[in-house]
Short mmCIF file of N, CA and C in Angstrom, two decimals:
data_model
loop_
_atom_site.label_atom_id
_atom_site.label_comp_id
_atom_site.label_asym_id
_atom_site.label_seq_id
_atom_site.Cartn_x
_atom_site.Cartn_y
_atom_site.Cartn_z
N UNK W 1283 69.53 87.81 85.72
CA UNK W 1283 68.90 86.52 85.94
C UNK W 1283 69.89 85.39 85.64
N UNK W 1284 70.70 85.60 84.61
CA UNK W 1284 71.69 84.59 84.24
C UNK W 1284 72.66 84.34 85.39
N UNK W 1285 73.08 85.41 86.08
CA UNK W 1285 74.00 85.27 87.20
C UNK W 1285 73.37 84.50 88.36
N UNK W 1286 72.07 84.65 88.54
CA UNK W 1286 71.40 83.98 89.64
C UNK W 1286 71.44 82.45 89.49
N UNK W 1287 71.40 81.97 88.25
CA UNK W 1287 71.35 80.53 88.04
C UNK W 1287 72.74 79.90 87.98
N UNK W 1288 73.76 80.68 88.22
CA UNK W 1288 75.10 80.10 88.38
C UNK W 1288 75.25 79.49 89.76
N UNK W 1289 74.37 79.85 90.65
CA UNK W 1289 74.41 79.28 91.99
C UNK W 1289 73.64 77.96 91.98
N UNK W 1290 74.27 76.92 92.47
CA UNK W 1290 73.67 75.58 92.46
C UNK W 1290 72.40 75.55 93.30
N UNK W 1291 72.39 76.27 94.41
CA UNK W 1291 71.21 76.27 95.27
C UNK W 1291 69.99 76.83 94.52
N UNK W 1292 70.19 77.86 93.71
CA UNK W 1292 69.07 78.42 92.97
C UNK W 1292 68.52 77.42 91.95
N UNK W 1293 69.41 76.70 91.30
CA UNK W 1293 68.95 75.67 90.36
C UNK W 1293 68.13 74.61 91.07
N UNK W 1294 68.57 74.23 92.26
CA UNK W 1294 67.85 73.24 93.05
C UNK W 1294 66.44 73.75 93.38
N UNK W 1295 66.35 74.99 93.86
CA UNK W 1295 65.04 75.53 94.23
C UNK W 1295 64.11 75.66 93.02
N UNK W 1296 64.65 76.02 91.88
CA UNK W 1296 63.83 76.11 90.67
C UNK W 1296 63.35 74.72 90.27
N UNK W 1297 64.22 73.73 90.35
CA UNK W 1297 63.83 72.36 90.04
C UNK W 1297 62.70 71.89 90.96
N UNK W 1298 62.82 72.19 92.24
CA UNK W 1298 61.77 71.81 93.20
C UNK W 1298 60.47 72.52 92.85
N UNK W 1299 60.55 73.81 92.49
CA UNK W 1299 59.34 74.56 92.14
C UNK W 1299 58.70 74.01 90.87
N UNK W 1300 59.51 73.63 89.89
CA UNK W 1300 58.97 73.05 88.66
C UNK W 1300 58.31 71.70 88.95
N UNK W 1301 58.97 70.88 89.74
CA UNK W 1301 58.38 69.59 90.10
C UNK W 1301 57.09 69.78 90.90
N UNK W 1302 57.03 70.82 91.71
CA UNK W 1302 55.84 71.07 92.51
C UNK W 1302 54.64 71.43 91.64
N UNK W 1303 54.89 71.88 90.44
CA UNK W 1303 53.81 72.24 89.52
C UNK W 1303 53.32 71.05 88.70
N UNK W 1304 53.91 69.89 88.89
CA UNK W 1304 53.52 68.69 88.14
C UNK W 1304 52.68 67.78 89.03
N UNK W 1305 51.97 66.85 88.43
CA UNK W 1305 51.17 65.90 89.23
C UNK W 1305 52.03 64.95 90.07
N UNK W 1306 53.33 64.88 89.80
CA UNK W 1306 54.20 63.99 90.58
C UNK W 1306 54.30 64.43 92.04
N UNK W 1307 54.08 65.70 92.28
CA UNK W 1307 54.28 66.28 93.61
C UNK W 1307 52.92 66.47 94.27
N UNK W 1308 52.76 65.92 95.43
CA UNK W 1308 51.51 66.09 96.16
C UNK W 1308 51.60 67.36 96.98
N UNK W 1309 50.53 68.08 97.05
CA UNK W 1309 50.50 69.28 97.89
C UNK W 1309 50.42 70.55 97.06
N UNK W 1310 50.57 71.65 97.76
CA UNK W 1310 50.42 72.96 97.14
C UNK W 1310 51.73 73.42 96.51
N UNK W 1311 51.65 73.92 95.30
CA UNK W 1311 52.84 74.38 94.59
C UNK W 1311 53.11 75.86 94.81
N UNK W 1312 52.08 76.62 95.22
CA UNK W 1312 52.23 78.07 95.35
C UNK W 1312 53.33 78.46 96.33
N UNK W 1313 53.39 77.77 97.45
CA UNK W 1313 54.38 78.13 98.47
C UNK W 1313 55.81 77.92 97.96
N UNK W 1314 56.01 76.88 97.17
CA UNK W 1314 57.35 76.62 96.65
C UNK W 1314 57.76 77.63 95.59
N UNK W 1315 56.83 77.99 94.73
CA UNK W 1315 57.13 78.98 93.69
C UNK W 1315 57.38 80.35 94.33
N UNK W 1316 56.59 80.72 95.30
CA UNK W 1316 56.79 81.99 95.99
C UNK W 1316 58.14 82.01 96.70
N UNK W 1317 58.53 80.90 97.29
CA UNK W 1317 59.83 80.81 97.96
C UNK W 1317 60.96 81.03 96.97
N UNK W 1318 60.89 80.37 95.82
CA UNK W 1318 61.94 80.52 94.80
C UNK W 1318 62.00 81.97 94.32
N UNK W 1319 60.85 82.54 94.02
CA UNK W 1319 60.82 83.93 93.56
C UNK W 1319 61.37 84.89 94.62
N UNK W 1320 61.06 84.62 95.87
CA UNK W 1320 61.57 85.47 96.96
C UNK W 1320 63.09 85.38 97.07
N UNK W 1321 63.62 84.17 96.96
CA UNK W 1321 65.08 83.99 97.03
C UNK W 1321 65.75 84.70 95.87
N UNK W 1322 65.23 84.51 94.65
CA UNK W 1322 65.82 85.16 93.48
C UNK W 1322 65.74 86.68 93.59
N UNK W 1323 64.62 87.19 94.06
CA UNK W 1323 64.47 88.64 94.21
C UNK W 1323 65.43 89.19 95.25
N UNK W 1324 65.55 88.50 96.39
CA UNK W 1324 66.46 88.97 97.45
C UNK W 1324 67.90 88.98 96.95
N UNK W 1325 68.31 87.94 96.24
CA UNK W 1325 69.69 87.89 95.74
C UNK W 1325 69.91 88.93 94.65
N UNK W 1326 68.91 89.17 93.81
CA UNK W 1326 69.05 90.19 92.77
C UNK W 1326 69.17 91.58 93.39
N UNK W 1327 68.39 91.85 94.42
CA UNK W 1327 68.49 93.14 95.11
C UNK W 1327 69.85 93.30 95.78
N UNK W 1328 70.33 92.24 96.41
CA UNK W 1328 71.64 92.29 97.06
C UNK W 1328 72.74 92.53 96.03
N UNK W 1329 72.70 91.81 94.92
CA UNK W 1329 73.70 91.98 93.86
C UNK W 1329 73.64 93.38 93.26
N UNK W 1330 72.42 93.89 93.07
CA UNK W 1330 72.27 95.26 92.56
C UNK W 1330 72.86 96.28 93.50
N UNK W 1331 72.63 96.11 94.80
CA UNK W 1331 73.20 97.02 95.80
C UNK W 1331 74.72 96.97 95.77
N UNK W 1332 75.28 95.77 95.68
CA UNK W 1332 76.74 95.63 95.62
C UNK W 1332 77.32 96.26 94.35
N UNK W 1333 76.61 96.12 93.23
CA UNK W 1333 77.07 96.74 91.98
C UNK W 1333 77.07 98.26 92.07
N UNK W 1334 76.02 98.82 92.67
CA UNK W 1334 75.97 100.27 92.83
C UNK W 1334 77.09 100.76 93.75
N UNK W 1335 77.35 100.02 94.83
CA UNK W 1335 78.43 100.40 95.73
C UNK W 1335 79.79 100.31 95.03
N UNK W 1336 79.99 99.26 94.25
CA UNK W 1336 81.24 99.10 93.50
C UNK W 1336 81.42 100.24 92.49
N UNK W 1337 80.34 100.62 91.84
CA UNK W 1337 80.40 101.73 90.87
C UNK W 1337 80.78 103.04 91.56
N UNK W 1338 80.17 103.29 92.73
CA UNK W 1338 80.49 104.50 93.49
C UNK W 1338 81.96 104.49 93.93
N UNK W 1339 82.42 103.35 94.44
CA UNK W 1339 83.82 103.23 94.87
C UNK W 1339 84.78 103.42 93.70
N UNK W 1340 84.44 102.88 92.53
CA UNK W 1340 85.29 103.04 91.35
C UNK W 1340 85.37 104.50 90.93
N UNK W 1341 84.25 105.19 90.95
CA UNK W 1341 84.26 106.62 90.60
C UNK W 1341 85.12 107.42 91.56
N UNK W 1342 85.00 107.12 92.85
CA UNK W 1342 85.82 107.84 93.84
C UNK W 1342 87.31 107.56 93.61
N UNK W 1343 87.64 106.32 93.35
CA UNK W 1343 89.04 105.95 93.14
C UNK W 1343 89.59 106.61 91.87
N UNK W 1344 88.80 106.61 90.81
CA UNK W 1344 89.26 107.20 89.56
C UNK W 1344 89.37 108.72 89.63
N UNK W 1345 88.67 109.34 90.57
CA UNK W 1345 88.73 110.79 90.72
C UNK W 1345 89.88 111.22 91.63
N UNK W 1346 90.49 110.28 92.34
CA UNK W 1346 91.61 110.64 93.22
C UNK W 1346 92.76 111.20 92.40
N UNK W 1347 93.48 112.13 93.01
CA UNK W 1347 94.62 112.72 92.32
C UNK W 1347 95.85 111.85 92.46
N UNK W 1348 96.63 111.85 91.42
CA UNK W 1348 97.91 111.15 91.44
C UNK W 1348 98.95 112.09 90.84
N UNK W 1349 100.18 111.85 91.19
CA UNK W 1349 101.26 112.70 90.68
C UNK W 1349 101.88 112.02 89.47
N UNK W 1350 101.87 112.71 88.36
CA UNK W 1350 102.43 112.20 87.11
C UNK W 1350 103.72 112.96 86.83
N UNK W 1351 104.78 112.21 86.65
CA UNK W 1351 106.09 112.83 86.37
C UNK W 1351 106.21 113.10 84.88
N UNK W 1352 106.55 114.33 84.56
CA UNK W 1352 106.77 114.74 83.17
C UNK W 1352 108.28 114.88 82.98
N UNK W 1353 108.90 113.89 82.31
CA UNK W 1353 110.37 113.84 82.24
C UNK W 1353 111.02 115.04 81.56
N UNK W 1354 110.45 115.52 80.48
CA UNK W 1354 111.13 116.61 79.77
C UNK W 1354 111.08 117.93 80.54
N UNK W 1355 110.10 118.10 81.43
CA UNK W 1355 110.02 119.31 82.26
C UNK W 1355 110.59 119.10 83.67
N UNK W 1356 110.84 117.85 84.03
CA UNK W 1356 111.36 117.48 85.36
C UNK W 1356 110.46 117.99 86.49
N UNK W 1357 109.14 117.80 86.28
CA UNK W 1357 108.17 118.22 87.30
C UNK W 1357 107.11 117.13 87.45
N UNK W 1358 106.39 117.20 88.56
CA UNK W 1358 105.24 116.34 88.80
C UNK W 1358 103.98 117.16 88.60
N UNK W 1359 103.01 116.57 87.95
CA UNK W 1359 101.72 117.23 87.74
C UNK W 1359 100.63 116.37 88.37
N UNK W 1360 99.72 117.00 89.11
CA UNK W 1360 98.61 116.28 89.74
C UNK W 1360 97.49 116.09 88.74
N UNK W 1361 97.12 114.84 88.52
CA UNK W 1361 96.03 114.48 87.60
C UNK W 1361 95.14 113.44 88.25
N UNK W 1362 93.87 113.38 87.87
CA UNK W 1362 93.02 112.29 88.34
C UNK W 1362 93.49 110.95 87.76
N UNK W 1363 93.25 109.86 88.49
CA UNK W 1363 93.67 108.54 88.05
C UNK W 1363 93.17 108.21 86.66
N UNK W 1364 91.93 108.60 86.36
CA UNK W 1364 91.35 108.22 85.07
C UNK W 1364 92.07 108.86 83.91
N UNK W 1365 92.87 109.92 84.15
CA UNK W 1365 93.61 110.59 83.08
C UNK W 1365 95.00 109.97 82.86
N UNK W 1366 95.44 109.14 83.76
CA UNK W 1366 96.77 108.55 83.66
C UNK W 1366 96.77 107.35 82.71
N UNK W 1367 97.78 107.30 81.88
CA UNK W 1367 97.95 106.15 80.99
C UNK W 1367 99.37 105.60 81.18
N UNK W 1368 99.50 104.35 80.89
CA UNK W 1368 100.80 103.70 81.07
C UNK W 1368 101.45 103.51 79.72
#
């Protein structure tokens, strides 16, 4: 939720929804609140999907084999990326 409010547009929509719930705003407030909630939900779902995809891609990359040179044996050994240290 914190990440969603870093977007200026989301802050604007929340401000409009809050104002719509006050007597200053004429008309129905339900449509504005539902709109804000829909936007936040859609962005949260999109961000969650991107995070899951990034996690999957990271796991695949870390599982890839790399050749590690062992100087004292003068050979290369195949290891997964996650096992390599610098």
